[in-house]
Amino acid sequence: MSTPAACRPREHLAAIARRYPDCWARLDDMRRMRGAAGVGEWPDWCFLPMAASYAVVARDGRVASDRIADVGRLAALAAWRLTQGVYRFDPVVREALCATPVPGDIGHDLLLRLPEWCVYLETPGMTWMKQPLQGVFVHLEFDANDHTPELRLVADTEAGLLPLPLHLGPWPLLESIRRVSTAPAKRAMLSPGAVQAGAPLEILQSEVEPVISLVLHLCAHADRIRDGARRPGRPQPKPTKKGPRLFAAEKATTWTIGPFTD
């Protein structure tokens, strides 16, 4: 485990806070309202439903078209901010996983076992829609409208952060992509560049599949990732004079994913 001197995801964290200066305080307040009348509950694997990020980005109840992708960016960064885990795969392991197809059901139950509310996967040498891919934020969304789980990817490219939602269920990856492409509300939240206009869904599948392989491996071995006594996990609230509160990590932590041996 190490702490990188220059941390790209932390730069994105600072950038979104400059764009929405009150975002962390507002989202923390909404998180503390979990279970209150009119707010409702959500599963522990979701930090905060994206409806909260929508409320922060919105002005007069609406989100401008040039800021709609900020909802996905802010949701990922808010969840990542608490633990700031950066996951670095052994090059041999990463290459093998990226070459492994995701057959049949993408393992929707397994994907609910992310070791933290949001993780950042380093992706050296990988691409996203023909652009170099620096990394991917990965988190889970609990749709407040239909109460269904979604895997949320936010690709970190030179063109910026590009959100992509994937519906989770007992179906193949291509079906997850199709469900997003045919849902106007979900498609509207994609960044330009996240999906090539008019491209066959199989093209997007070929871009997403290596990332899904990495995420599945991470989830399958989540309980084996450690550095001595330390392990990644979801933080617990700490008591304060104003009640229990979650505090953001002070710095990023890099977890190395190597070959696991019994």
Short mmCIF file of C-alpha atoms in Angstrom, two decimals:
data_model
loop_
_atom_site.label_atom_id
_atom_site.label_comp_id
_atom_site.label_asym_id
_atom_site.label_seq_id
_atom_site.Cartn_x
_atom_site.Cartn_y
_atom_site.Cartn_z
CA MET A 1 0.00 0.00 0.00
CA SER A 2 1.29 3.45 -0.82
CA THR A 3 0.15 7.04 -1.16
CA PRO A 4 0.84 8.58 -4.59
CA ALA A 5 2.52 11.98 -4.63
CA ALA A 6 0.49 13.17 -7.62
CA CYS A 7 -3.03 11.81 -7.55
CA ARG A 8 -5.18 12.34 -10.62
CA PRO A 9 -8.51 11.41 -8.95
CA ARG A 10 -7.85 13.91 -6.16
CA GLU A 11 -7.42 16.59 -8.82
CA HIS A 12 -10.92 15.73 -10.08
CA LEU A 13 -12.15 15.94 -6.49
CA ALA A 14 -10.78 19.47 -6.15
CA ALA A 15 -12.15 20.51 -9.54
CA ILE A 16 -15.75 19.47 -8.78
CA ALA A 17 -15.58 21.26 -5.42
CA ARG A 18 -14.54 24.46 -7.20
CA ARG A 19 -17.47 24.08 -9.59
CA TYR A 20 -19.95 23.41 -6.77
CA PRO A 21 -18.42 25.03 -3.65
CA ASP A 22 -21.08 23.84 -1.21
CA CYS A 23 -21.43 20.32 -2.61
CA TRP A 24 -19.80 18.31 0.21
CA ALA A 25 -21.75 20.00 3.00
CA ARG A 26 -25.04 19.62 1.13
CA LEU A 27 -24.43 15.96 0.28
CA ASP A 28 -23.34 15.20 3.85
CA ASP A 29 -26.60 16.74 5.10
CA MET A 30 -28.63 14.60 2.68
CA ARG A 31 -26.76 11.47 3.71
CA ARG A 32 -27.58 12.17 7.38
CA MET A 33 -31.28 12.36 6.45
CA ARG A 34 -31.34 8.71 5.42
CA GLY A 35 -34.46 7.03 6.76
CA ALA A 36 -36.26 10.31 7.51
CA ALA A 37 -39.81 10.89 6.33
CA GLY A 38 -39.86 11.82 2.67
CA VAL A 39 -36.26 10.68 2.14
CA GLY A 40 -36.46 6.92 2.53
CA GLU A 41 -33.85 4.21 2.84
CA TRP A 42 -31.29 2.73 0.48
CA PRO A 43 -28.95 -0.27 0.68
CA ASP A 44 -25.65 -0.07 2.52
CA TRP A 45 -23.72 -0.68 -0.71
CA CYS A 46 -24.85 2.71 -2.02
CA PHE A 47 -23.29 5.80 -0.44
CA LEU A 48 -26.05 8.17 -1.53
CA PRO A 49 -28.57 7.89 -4.39
CA MET A 50 -27.80 10.14 -7.34
CA ALA A 51 -30.98 12.12 -6.76
CA ALA A 52 -28.92 13.99 -4.15
CA SER A 53 -26.24 14.93 -6.68
CA TYR A 54 -28.97 16.01 -9.07
CA ALA A 55 -30.28 18.37 -6.39
CA VAL A 56 -26.83 19.93 -5.95
CA VAL A 57 -26.23 20.44 -9.67
CA ALA A 58 -29.77 21.68 -10.35
CA ARG A 59 -30.76 25.32 -10.42
CA ASP A 60 -34.44 26.06 -9.82
CA GLY A 61 -35.12 22.32 -9.89
CA ARG A 62 -33.62 21.73 -13.33
CA VAL A 63 -30.17 20.75 -14.59
CA ALA A 64 -28.86 22.59 -17.64
CA SER A 65 -27.95 20.36 -20.57
CA ASP A 66 -24.28 21.35 -20.37
CA ARG A 67 -24.16 20.21 -16.73
CA ILE A 68 -26.21 17.02 -16.81
CA ALA A 69 -23.10 14.80 -16.84
CA ASP A 70 -21.94 16.58 -13.67
CA VAL A 71 -24.60 14.62 -11.80
CA GLY A 72 -22.77 11.37 -12.54
CA ARG A 73 -19.36 12.92 -11.91
CA LEU A 74 -20.39 14.41 -8.57
CA ALA A 75 -22.06 11.19 -7.39
CA ALA A 76 -18.90 9.18 -8.05
CA LEU A 77 -16.55 11.72 -6.51
CA ALA A 78 -18.73 12.16 -3.42
CA ALA A 79 -18.64 8.41 -2.76
CA TRP A 80 -14.89 8.17 -3.53
CA ARG A 81 -14.05 11.14 -1.29
CA LEU A 82 -14.75 9.16 1.89
CA THR A 83 -12.04 6.53 1.35
CA GLN A 84 -10.05 7.62 -1.73
CA GLY A 85 -8.96 4.13 -2.67
CA VAL A 86 -6.82 3.81 -5.80
CA TYR A 87 -6.53 0.23 -7.08
CA ARG A 88 -3.42 -0.71 -9.02
CA PHE A 89 -3.42 -4.09 -10.76
CA ASP A 90 -0.29 -6.14 -11.29
CA PRO A 91 0.44 -5.73 -15.06
CA VAL A 92 0.30 -9.48 -15.75
CA VAL A 93 -2.96 -9.85 -13.84
CA ARG A 94 -4.47 -6.81 -15.56
CA GLU A 95 -3.51 -8.06 -19.02
CA ALA A 96 -4.98 -11.49 -18.36
CA LEU A 97 -8.21 -10.06 -16.99
CA CYS A 98 -8.65 -7.60 -19.87
CA ALA A 99 -8.32 -10.48 -22.31
CA THR A 100 -10.98 -12.50 -20.50
CA PRO A 101 -14.53 -12.19 -21.91
CA VAL A 102 -17.46 -11.63 -19.56
CA PRO A 103 -19.77 -14.51 -20.51
CA GLY A 104 -23.48 -14.67 -19.77
CA ASP A 105 -24.73 -12.95 -16.62
CA ILE A 106 -22.20 -10.25 -15.71
CA GLY A 107 -22.36 -11.27 -12.05
CA HIS A 108 -24.69 -8.61 -10.76
CA ASP A 109 -24.73 -10.05 -7.23
CA LEU A 110 -20.93 -10.13 -7.11
CA LEU A 111 -20.70 -6.51 -8.22
CA LEU A 112 -22.56 -5.46 -5.08
CA ARG A 113 -19.43 -6.46 -3.12
CA LEU A 114 -17.25 -3.49 -4.05
CA PRO A 115 -14.73 -3.07 -1.21
CA GLU A 116 -15.53 0.65 -0.86
CA TRP A 117 -18.47 2.84 -1.83
CA CYS A 118 -16.46 4.00 -4.82
CA VAL A 119 -13.12 2.80 -6.12
CA TYR A 120 -10.73 4.24 -8.68
CA LEU A 121 -9.12 1.66 -10.93
CA GLU A 122 -5.87 2.61 -12.65
CA THR A 123 -5.94 1.52 -16.30
CA PRO A 124 -2.54 2.13 -17.93
CA GLY A 125 -2.45 1.23 -21.60
CA MET A 126 -6.23 0.92 -21.87
CA THR A 127 -8.52 3.03 -24.04
CA TRP A 128 -12.09 4.33 -23.99
CA MET A 129 -13.67 5.16 -27.33
CA LYS A 130 -10.18 5.39 -28.87
CA GLN A 131 -8.97 7.78 -26.16
CA PRO A 132 -6.28 6.88 -23.60
CA LEU A 133 -8.01 5.78 -20.41
CA GLN A 134 -6.23 6.94 -17.25
CA GLY A 135 -8.59 5.24 -14.82
CA VAL A 136 -12.21 4.52 -13.96
CA PHE A 137 -14.30 5.50 -10.96
CA VAL A 138 -16.68 2.63 -10.10
CA HIS A 139 -19.61 2.87 -7.71
CA LEU A 140 -23.10 1.54 -7.17
CA GLU A 141 -26.34 3.44 -7.57
CA PHE A 142 -29.73 2.70 -6.04
CA ASP A 143 -32.26 4.28 -8.38
CA ALA A 144 -34.64 6.26 -6.17
CA ASN A 145 -37.46 5.91 -8.71
CA ASP A 146 -37.55 2.18 -9.44
CA HIS A 147 -35.36 0.89 -6.57
CA THR A 148 -33.03 -1.04 -8.88
CA PRO A 149 -29.23 -1.36 -8.66
CA GLU A 150 -26.92 0.13 -11.24
CA LEU A 151 -23.18 -0.09 -11.77
CA ARG A 152 -21.86 3.37 -12.48
CA LEU A 153 -18.60 3.82 -14.39
CA VAL A 154 -16.96 7.21 -14.82
CA ALA A 155 -14.13 6.97 -17.34
CA ASP A 156 -11.18 9.26 -16.66
CA THR A 157 -9.93 10.37 -20.10
CA GLU A 158 -8.06 13.36 -21.48
CA ALA A 159 -11.46 14.64 -22.63
CA GLY A 160 -12.64 14.65 -19.02
CA LEU A 161 -14.77 12.39 -16.83
CA LEU A 162 -17.30 10.44 -18.91
CA PRO A 163 -20.13 8.75 -16.95
CA LEU A 164 -21.75 5.51 -18.08
CA PRO A 165 -24.54 3.69 -16.16
CA LEU A 166 -25.16 -0.04 -16.46
CA HIS A 167 -28.37 -1.68 -15.29
CA LEU A 168 -27.65 -4.71 -13.12
CA GLY A 169 -29.65 -7.91 -13.30
CA PRO A 170 -29.53 -11.54 -14.46
CA TRP A 171 -28.57 -10.70 -18.02
CA PRO A 172 -25.41 -10.27 -20.15
CA LEU A 173 -23.33 -7.10 -20.41
CA LEU A 174 -24.76 -6.27 -23.84
CA GLU A 175 -28.27 -6.25 -22.36
CA SER A 176 -27.13 -3.84 -19.62
CA ILE A 177 -25.83 -1.50 -22.30
CA ARG A 178 -28.99 -1.85 -24.38
CA ARG A 179 -31.19 -0.93 -21.41
CA VAL A 180 -29.23 2.29 -20.94
CA SER A 181 -29.26 3.16 -24.64
CA THR A 182 -33.05 2.79 -24.81
CA ALA A 183 -33.82 4.72 -21.61
CA PRO A 184 -33.95 8.44 -22.47
CA ALA A 185 -33.45 9.58 -18.88
CA LYS A 186 -30.28 7.47 -18.52
CA ARG A 187 -28.90 8.29 -21.95
CA ALA A 188 -29.36 11.99 -21.30
CA MET A 189 -26.89 11.76 -18.42
CA LEU A 190 -24.07 10.44 -20.62
CA SER A 191 -21.20 12.75 -21.51
CA PRO A 192 -20.44 13.47 -25.14
CA GLY A 193 -17.71 10.96 -25.89
CA ALA A 194 -18.89 8.33 -23.42
CA VAL A 195 -20.72 6.62 -26.27
CA GLN A 196 -20.06 7.16 -29.96
CA ALA A 197 -23.24 8.40 -31.64
CA GLY A 198 -24.70 5.76 -33.91
CA ALA A 199 -22.08 3.16 -33.02
CA PRO A 200 -23.30 -0.43 -32.62
CA LEU A 201 -23.79 -1.46 -29.01
CA GLU A 202 -21.18 -4.17 -29.54
CA ILE A 203 -18.56 -1.43 -29.95
CA LEU A 204 -19.37 -0.03 -26.52
CA GLN A 205 -19.39 -3.56 -25.11
CA SER A 206 -15.84 -4.12 -26.36
CA GLU A 207 -14.73 -0.93 -24.56
CA VAL A 208 -16.54 -1.69 -21.31
CA GLU A 209 -15.84 -5.42 -21.05
CA PRO A 210 -12.18 -5.17 -19.92
CA VAL A 211 -13.21 -2.74 -17.17
CA ILE A 212 -15.98 -5.08 -16.02
CA SER A 213 -13.46 -7.95 -15.86
CA LEU A 214 -11.26 -5.86 -13.56
CA VAL A 215 -14.21 -4.91 -11.35
CA LEU A 216 -15.44 -8.51 -11.10
CA HIS A 217 -11.96 -9.67 -10.06
CA LEU A 218 -11.78 -6.89 -7.47
CA CYS A 219 -15.17 -7.83 -6.02
CA ALA A 220 -14.39 -11.55 -6.00
CA HIS A 221 -11.23 -10.98 -3.97
CA ALA A 222 -12.33 -7.98 -1.91
CA ASP A 223 -11.83 -9.80 1.39
CA ARG A 224 -8.22 -10.67 0.45
CA ILE A 225 -7.04 -7.12 -0.22
CA ARG A 226 -4.99 -5.89 2.71
CA ASP A 227 -1.76 -4.33 3.86
CA GLY A 228 -0.87 -5.94 7.14
CA ALA A 229 -3.85 -5.34 9.40
CA ARG A 230 -5.39 -2.71 7.12
CA ARG A 231 -8.11 -3.47 4.60
CA PRO A 232 -10.24 -1.27 2.38
CA GLY A 233 -13.81 -0.83 3.57
CA ARG A 234 -16.67 1.54 4.16
CA PRO A 235 -15.94 4.04 6.94
CA GLN A 236 -18.08 4.23 10.05
CA PRO A 237 -19.56 7.50 11.34
CA LYS A 238 -17.71 9.16 14.20
CA PRO A 239 -19.52 10.83 17.11
CA THR A 240 -19.57 14.63 17.11
CA LYS A 241 -21.47 17.26 19.09
CA LYS A 242 -23.97 17.41 16.23
CA GLY A 243 -24.35 13.64 16.02
CA PRO A 244 -22.58 10.88 14.05
CA ARG A 245 -20.67 12.10 11.00
CA LEU A 246 -18.62 10.62 8.19
CA PHE A 247 -15.27 12.28 7.52
CA ALA A 248 -13.47 12.32 4.19
CA ALA A 249 -10.08 10.63 3.90
CA GLU A 250 -7.19 13.08 4.13
CA LYS A 251 -5.29 11.46 1.28
CA ALA A 252 -5.54 8.72 -1.29
CA THR A 253 -4.47 5.16 -0.55
CA THR A 254 -3.18 2.87 -3.28
CA TRP A 255 -4.03 -0.82 -2.98
CA THR A 256 -2.05 -3.23 -5.15
CA ILE A 257 -3.97 -6.12 -6.72
CA GLY A 258 -1.49 -8.87 -7.48
CA PRO A 259 -1.82 -12.60 -8.11
CA PHE A 260 -3.76 -14.06 -5.19
CA THR A 261 -2.38 -17.35 -3.90
CA ASP A 262 -3.92 -19.62 -1.30
#
